[in-house]
Coordinates of N, CA and C in Angstrom, one line a residue:
G1 N 7.1 19.9 -17.2 CA 6.0 19.3 -17.7 C 5.4 18.3 -16.8
L2 N 4.3 17.7 -17.1 CA 3.6 16.8 -16.3 C 4.3 15.4 -16.3
Y3 N 4.6 14.9 -15.2 CA 5.3 13.6 -15.1 C 4.3 12.5 -15.4
T4 N 4.6 11.7 -16.4 CA 3.7 10.6 -16.8 C 4.2 9.2 -16.7
G5 N 5.4 9.1 -16.3 CA 6.0 7.7 -16.1 C 7.5 7.7 -16.6
D6 N 8.0 6.5 -16.5 CA 9.4 6.3 -16.8 C 9.7 5.5 -18.0
G7 N 8.6 5.0 -18.7 CA 8.7 4.3 -19.9 C 9.0 2.8 -19.8
E8 N 9.0 2.3 -18.6 CA 9.3 0.9 -18.4 C 8.0 0.1 -18.2
L9 N 8.0 -1.2 -18.3 CA 6.9 -2.0 -18.1 C 7.0 -2.8 -16.8
N10 N 5.9 -2.8 -16.1 CA 5.9 -3.6 -14.8 C 4.9 -4.7 -15.0
Q11 N 5.2 -5.8 -14.4 CA 4.3 -7.0 -14.3 C 4.3 -7.4 -12.8
Q12 N 3.2 -7.1 -12.1 CA 3.1 -7.4 -10.7 C 2.2 -8.6 -10.5
M13 N 2.8 -9.6 -9.8 CA 2.0 -10.7 -9.4 C 2.0 -10.8 -7.9
S14 N 0.8 -11.0 -7.3 CA 0.7 -11.0 -5.9 C -0.5 -11.9 -5.5
I15 N -0.4 -12.3 -4.2 CA -1.5 -13.0 -3.6 C -2.0 -12.2 -2.4
Q16 N -3.3 -12.1 -2.3 CA -3.9 -11.3 -1.3 C -4.8 -12.3 -0.4
F17 N -4.9 -12.1 0.8 CA -5.7 -12.9 1.7 C -6.3 -12.0 2.8
G18 N -7.4 -12.5 3.3 CA -8.1 -11.8 4.4 C -8.9 -12.7 5.3
R19 N -9.1 -12.3 6.4 CA -9.8 -13.1 7.4 C -10.7 -12.2 8.3
S20 N -12.0 -12.5 8.3 CA -13.0 -11.8 9.2 C -13.0 -12.6 10.5
F21 N -13.1 -12.0 11.6 CA -13.2 -12.7 12.9 C -14.7 -12.6 13.4
Y22 N -15.6 -12.6 12.5 CA -17.0 -12.5 12.8 C -17.4 -13.6 13.8
P23 N -18.1 -13.4 14.9 CA -19.0 -12.2 15.1 C -18.2 -11.0 15.7
M24 N -17.0 -11.1 16.0 CA -16.2 -9.9 16.4 C -16.1 -9.0 15.2
P25 N -16.2 -7.7 15.4 CA -16.1 -6.7 14.2 C -14.6 -6.4 13.9
L26 N -13.9 -7.5 13.6 CA -12.4 -7.4 13.4 C -12.1 -8.1 12.1
Y27 N -11.1 -7.6 11.4 CA -10.6 -8.2 10.2 C -9.1 -8.1 10.1
L28 N -8.5 -9.0 9.3 CA -7.1 -8.9 9.0 C -6.9 -9.2 7.5
T29 N -6.1 -8.5 6.8 CA -5.8 -8.7 5.4 C -4.2 -8.7 5.2
G30 N -3.8 -9.3 4.2 CA -2.4 -9.3 3.8 C -2.2 -9.4 2.4
E31 N -1.0 -9.1 1.9 CA -0.6 -9.3 0.5 C 0.9 -9.5 0.4
L32 N 1.3 -10.4 -0.5 CA 2.7 -10.7 -0.8 C 2.8 -10.7 -2.3
G33 N 3.8 -10.1 -2.9 CA 3.9 -10.0 -4.3 C 5.3 -9.7 -4.8
I34 N 5.5 -9.9 -6.1 CA 6.7 -9.6 -6.8 C 6.4 -8.6 -7.9
N35 N 7.2 -7.6 -8.0 CA 7.0 -6.6 -9.1 C 8.2 -6.8 -10.1
H36 N 7.9 -7.4 -11.2 CA 8.8 -7.7 -12.3 C 9.0 -6.4 -13.1
R37 N 10.2 -5.8 -13.2 CA 10.4 -4.6 -13.9 C 11.4 -4.8 -15.0
L38 N 11.3 -4.0 -16.1 CA 12.1 -4.1 -17.3 C 12.9 -2.8 -17.4
K39 N 13.7 -2.8 -18.5 CA 14.5 -1.6 -18.9 C 15.6 -1.3 -17.8
G40 N 16.2 -2.3 -17.2 CA 17.2 -2.0 -16.2 C 16.8 -1.7 -14.8
Y41 N 15.5 -1.7 -14.5 CA 15.0 -1.5 -13.2 C 15.1 -2.8 -12.4
S42 N 15.4 -2.7 -11.1 CA 15.4 -3.9 -10.2 C 14.0 -4.4 -9.9
E43 N 13.9 -5.7 -9.8 CA 12.6 -6.2 -9.4 C 12.5 -6.1 -7.9
E44 N 11.2 -6.2 -7.4 CA 10.9 -5.9 -6.0 C 10.0 -7.0 -5.4
F45 N 10.2 -7.2 -4.1 CA 9.3 -8.0 -3.3 C 8.4 -6.9 -2.6
R46 N 7.1 -7.1 -2.6 CA 6.2 -6.2 -2.0 C 5.3 -6.9 -0.9
Y47 N 5.0 -6.3 0.2 CA 4.2 -6.9 1.2 C 3.4 -5.8 1.9
A48 N 2.3 -6.3 2.5 CA 1.4 -5.4 3.2 C 0.5 -6.2 4.2
A49 N 0.0 -5.6 5.2 CA -0.9 -6.1 6.2 C -1.7 -5.0 6.7
E50 N -3.0 -5.4 7.0 CA -3.9 -4.4 7.6 C -4.8 -5.1 8.7
L51 N -5.0 -4.4 9.8 CA -5.9 -4.9 10.8 C -6.9 -3.8 11.1
G52 N -8.2 -4.2 11.1 CA -9.2 -3.2 11.3 C -10.3 -3.7 12.3
Y53 N -10.9 -2.7 12.9 CA -12.0 -2.9 14.0 C -13.1 -1.9 13.8
T54 N -14.3 -2.4 13.7 CA -15.5 -1.6 13.6 C -16.2 -1.4 14.9
I55 N -16.5 -0.1 15.2 CA -17.1 0.2 16.4 C -18.6 0.7 16.1
G56 N -19.5 0.0 16.7 CA -20.9 0.4 16.6 C -21.5 0.3 15.2
G57 N -20.8 -0.4 14.3 CA -21.3 -0.6 12.9 C -21.1 0.7 12.1
K58 N -20.6 1.7 12.6 CA -20.5 3.0 11.9 C -19.0 3.5 11.7
V59 N -18.1 3.2 12.7 CA -16.8 3.7 12.6 C -15.8 2.5 12.5
T60 N -15.0 2.5 11.5 CA -13.9 1.5 11.4 C -12.6 2.2 11.5
V61 N -11.7 1.6 12.4 CA -10.4 2.1 12.6 C -9.5 1.0 12.1
A62 N -8.5 1.4 11.3 CA -7.6 0.4 10.7 C -6.1 0.9 10.8
G63 N -5.2 -0.1 11.0 CA -3.8 0.2 10.9 C -3.2 -0.7 9.9
H64 N -2.1 -0.2 9.2 CA -1.5 -1.0 8.2 C 0.0 -0.8 8.2
I65 N 0.7 -1.8 7.6 CA 2.1 -1.6 7.2 C 2.2 -2.1 5.8
R66 N 3.2 -1.4 5.1 CA 3.4 -1.7 3.7 C 4.9 -1.6 3.4
G67 N 5.4 -2.5 2.6 CA 6.9 -2.4 2.4 C 7.3 -2.9 1.0
V68 N 8.5 -2.5 0.6 CA 9.1 -2.9 -0.7 C 10.5 -3.2 -0.4
E69 N 11.0 -4.3 -0.9 CA 12.4 -4.7 -0.8 C 12.9 -4.9 -2.2
S70 N 14.0 -4.2 -2.7 CA 14.5 -4.4 -4.0 C 15.4 -5.6 -4.0
F71 N 15.4 -6.3 -5.2 CA 16.3 -7.5 -5.4 C 17.7 -7.0 -5.8
S72 N 17.8 -5.7 -6.1 CA 19.1 -5.0 -6.5 C 19.7 -5.8 -7.7
N73 N 18.8 -6.2 -8.7 CA 19.3 -6.9 -9.8 C 19.2 -6.1 -11.1
G74 N 19.0 -4.8 -11.0 CA 19.0 -3.9 -12.2 C 20.2 -3.2 -12.4
N75 N 20.2 -2.2 -13.3 CA 21.3 -1.4 -13.7 C 21.4 -0.2 -12.6
S76 N 22.4 -0.2 -11.8 CA 22.5 0.8 -10.7 C 22.6 2.2 -11.3
A77 N 22.9 2.4 -12.6 CA 23.0 3.8 -13.1 C 21.6 4.4 -13.4
I78 N 20.6 3.6 -13.4 CA 19.2 4.1 -13.6 C 18.7 4.6 -12.2
T79 N 18.3 5.8 -12.1 CA 17.8 6.4 -10.9 C 16.3 6.5 -10.8
G80 N 15.7 6.6 -12.0 CA 14.2 6.5 -12.0 C 13.4 7.7 -12.0
G81 N 13.4 8.5 -13.1 CA 12.4 9.5 -13.3 C 12.5 10.8 -12.4
A82 N 11.6 11.7 -12.7 CA 11.6 13.0 -12.0 C 11.4 12.9 -10.5
G83 N 12.4 13.3 -9.7 CA 12.3 13.3 -8.3 C 12.2 11.9 -7.7
G84 N 12.6 10.9 -8.4 CA 12.6 9.5 -7.9 C 11.3 8.9 -7.8
L85 N 10.2 9.4 -8.5 CA 8.9 8.9 -8.3 C 8.8 7.5 -8.8
S86 N 9.6 7.0 -9.7 CA 9.6 5.6 -10.1 C 11.0 5.1 -9.9
G87 N 11.5 5.3 -8.7 CA 12.9 5.0 -8.4 C 13.4 3.6 -8.6
N88 N 14.6 3.4 -8.7 CA 15.2 2.1 -8.9 C 15.8 1.7 -7.5
N89 N 15.8 0.5 -7.2 CA 16.4 -0.1 -5.9 C 15.7 0.6 -4.7
Q90 N 14.4 0.8 -4.7 CA 13.7 1.4 -3.6 C 13.5 0.3 -2.5
R91 N 13.6 0.8 -1.3 CA 13.3 -0.1 -0.1 C 12.6 0.8 0.9
Y92 N 11.5 0.4 1.5 CA 10.9 1.1 2.5 C 9.9 0.3 3.3
L93 N 9.6 0.8 4.5 CA 8.6 0.2 5.4 C 7.8 1.4 5.9
S94 N 6.5 1.4 5.5 CA 5.6 2.4 5.9 C 4.5 1.9 6.8
Y95 N 4.0 2.8 7.6 CA 2.9 2.4 8.5 C 1.9 3.5 8.6
G96 N 0.7 3.2 8.9 CA -0.3 4.3 9.0 C -1.6 3.8 9.6
T97 N -2.5 4.7 9.7 CA -3.8 4.5 10.2 C -4.9 5.2 9.4
E98 N -6.1 4.6 9.4 CA -7.2 5.2 8.7 C -8.5 5.0 9.5
I99 N -9.4 6.0 9.4 CA -10.6 5.9 10.0 C -11.7 6.2 9.0
N100 N -12.8 5.3 9.1 CA -13.9 5.4 8.2 C -15.1 5.7 9.0
L101 N -15.9 6.7 8.6 CA -17.2 7.0 9.3 C -18.3 6.9 8.4
M102 N -19.2 6.0 8.6 CA -20.4 5.9 7.7 C -21.5 6.8 8.3
L103 N -22.0 7.7 7.4 CA -23.0 8.7 7.7 C -24.4 8.1 7.5
G104 N -24.5 7.1 6.8 CA -25.8 6.4 6.5 C -25.4 5.0 5.8
R105 N -26.4 4.4 5.2 CA -26.2 3.1 4.5 C -25.2 3.2 3.3
T106 N -25.2 4.3 2.6 CA -24.5 4.4 1.4 C -23.4 5.5 1.3
L107 N -23.3 6.3 2.3 CA -22.4 7.5 2.3 C -21.5 7.5 3.6
G108 N -20.3 7.8 3.4 CA -19.3 7.9 4.5 C -18.1 8.7 4.2
L109 N -17.3 8.9 5.2 CA -16.1 9.7 5.0 C -14.9 8.9 5.5
T110 N -13.7 9.1 4.9 CA -12.5 8.4 5.3 C -11.4 9.4 5.4
A111 N -10.5 9.2 6.3 CA -9.3 10.0 6.5 C -8.2 9.1 7.0
G112 N -6.9 9.4 6.6 CA -5.8 8.6 7.0 C -4.5 9.3 7.0
V113 N -3.5 8.7 7.6 CA -2.1 9.3 7.6 C -1.2 8.1 7.6
S114 N -0.1 8.3 6.8 CA 1.0 7.3 6.7 C 2.3 7.9 6.9
G115 N 3.2 7.2 7.5 CA 4.6 7.7 7.6 C 5.6 6.5 7.2
A116 N 6.8 6.7 7.4 CA 7.8 5.7 7.1 C 8.7 5.4 8.3
A117 N 9.0 4.1 8.5 CA 9.9 3.7 9.5 C 11.3 3.7 9.0
R118 N 11.4 3.4 7.7 CA 12.7 3.4 7.0 C 12.5 3.6 5.5
G119 N 13.5 4.1 4.8 CA 13.4 4.2 3.4 C 14.7 4.4 2.7
K120 N 14.8 3.9 1.5 CA 16.0 4.1 0.7 C 15.6 4.4 -0.8
S121 N 16.1 5.5 -1.4 CA 15.7 5.8 -2.8 C 14.2 6.1 -2.9
V122 N 13.6 6.8 -1.9 CA 12.2 7.2 -1.9 C 12.1 8.6 -1.4
L123 N 11.0 9.2 -1.8 CA 10.7 10.5 -1.3 C 10.1 10.3 0.1
A124 N 10.5 11.2 1.1 CA 10.1 11.0 2.5 C 9.3 12.1 3.0
A125 N 8.1 11.9 3.3 CA 7.2 12.9 4.0 C 5.9 12.1 4.4
P126 N 5.3 12.6 5.5 CA 4.0 12.0 5.8 C 3.0 12.1 4.7
A127 N 2.2 11.2 4.5 CA 1.1 11.2 3.4 C -0.2 11.2 4.1
Y128 N -1.0 12.2 3.8 CA -2.4 12.4 4.3 C -3.4 12.1 3.3
S129 N -4.5 11.5 3.7 CA -5.6 11.2 2.7 C -6.9 11.5 3.3
A130 N -7.9 11.8 2.4 CA -9.3 12.0 2.8 C -10.1 11.6 1.6
G131 N -11.3 11.1 1.9 CA -12.2 10.7 0.8 C -13.6 10.6 1.2
I132 N -14.4 10.2 0.2 CA -15.8 10.0 0.4 C -16.1 8.5 0.0
I133 N -16.9 7.8 0.8 CA -17.2 6.4 0.6 C -18.6 6.4 0.0
L134 N -18.8 5.7 -1.1 CA -20.1 5.5 -1.7 C -20.3 4.0 -1.8
R135 N -21.3 3.5 -1.2 CA -21.7 2.1 -1.3 C -22.9 2.0 -2.2
L136 N -22.7 1.4 -3.4 CA -23.8 1.3 -4.3 C -24.5 0.0 -4.3

């Protein structure tokens, strides 16, 4: 059947920050947070950072890192759903890049790829993304 979750409740609290280096077309963002989990799942520390640069006002290239570190304070017998999609005691560090191309003032395209430098209790494979940007 369709996997719809593991039945636990998450409360994620985080702080996000960003900095534009205008007049240079460069930005930096970051995030730090705690994922409070119930029903025997371990809580997690989450972090992320992204650095981006815009070329000619039309093309933005960005690189990012994202990670999760488990506090290992849950029930170790809980593995977490079908295929580990909501796994317990997950730890990983992922990295990736994205490119955004604006085709006009309101329409653009985006594509990206992410991989993992390390992982524990997670599914491992490169992740590819593509999308359409609409600025309204």
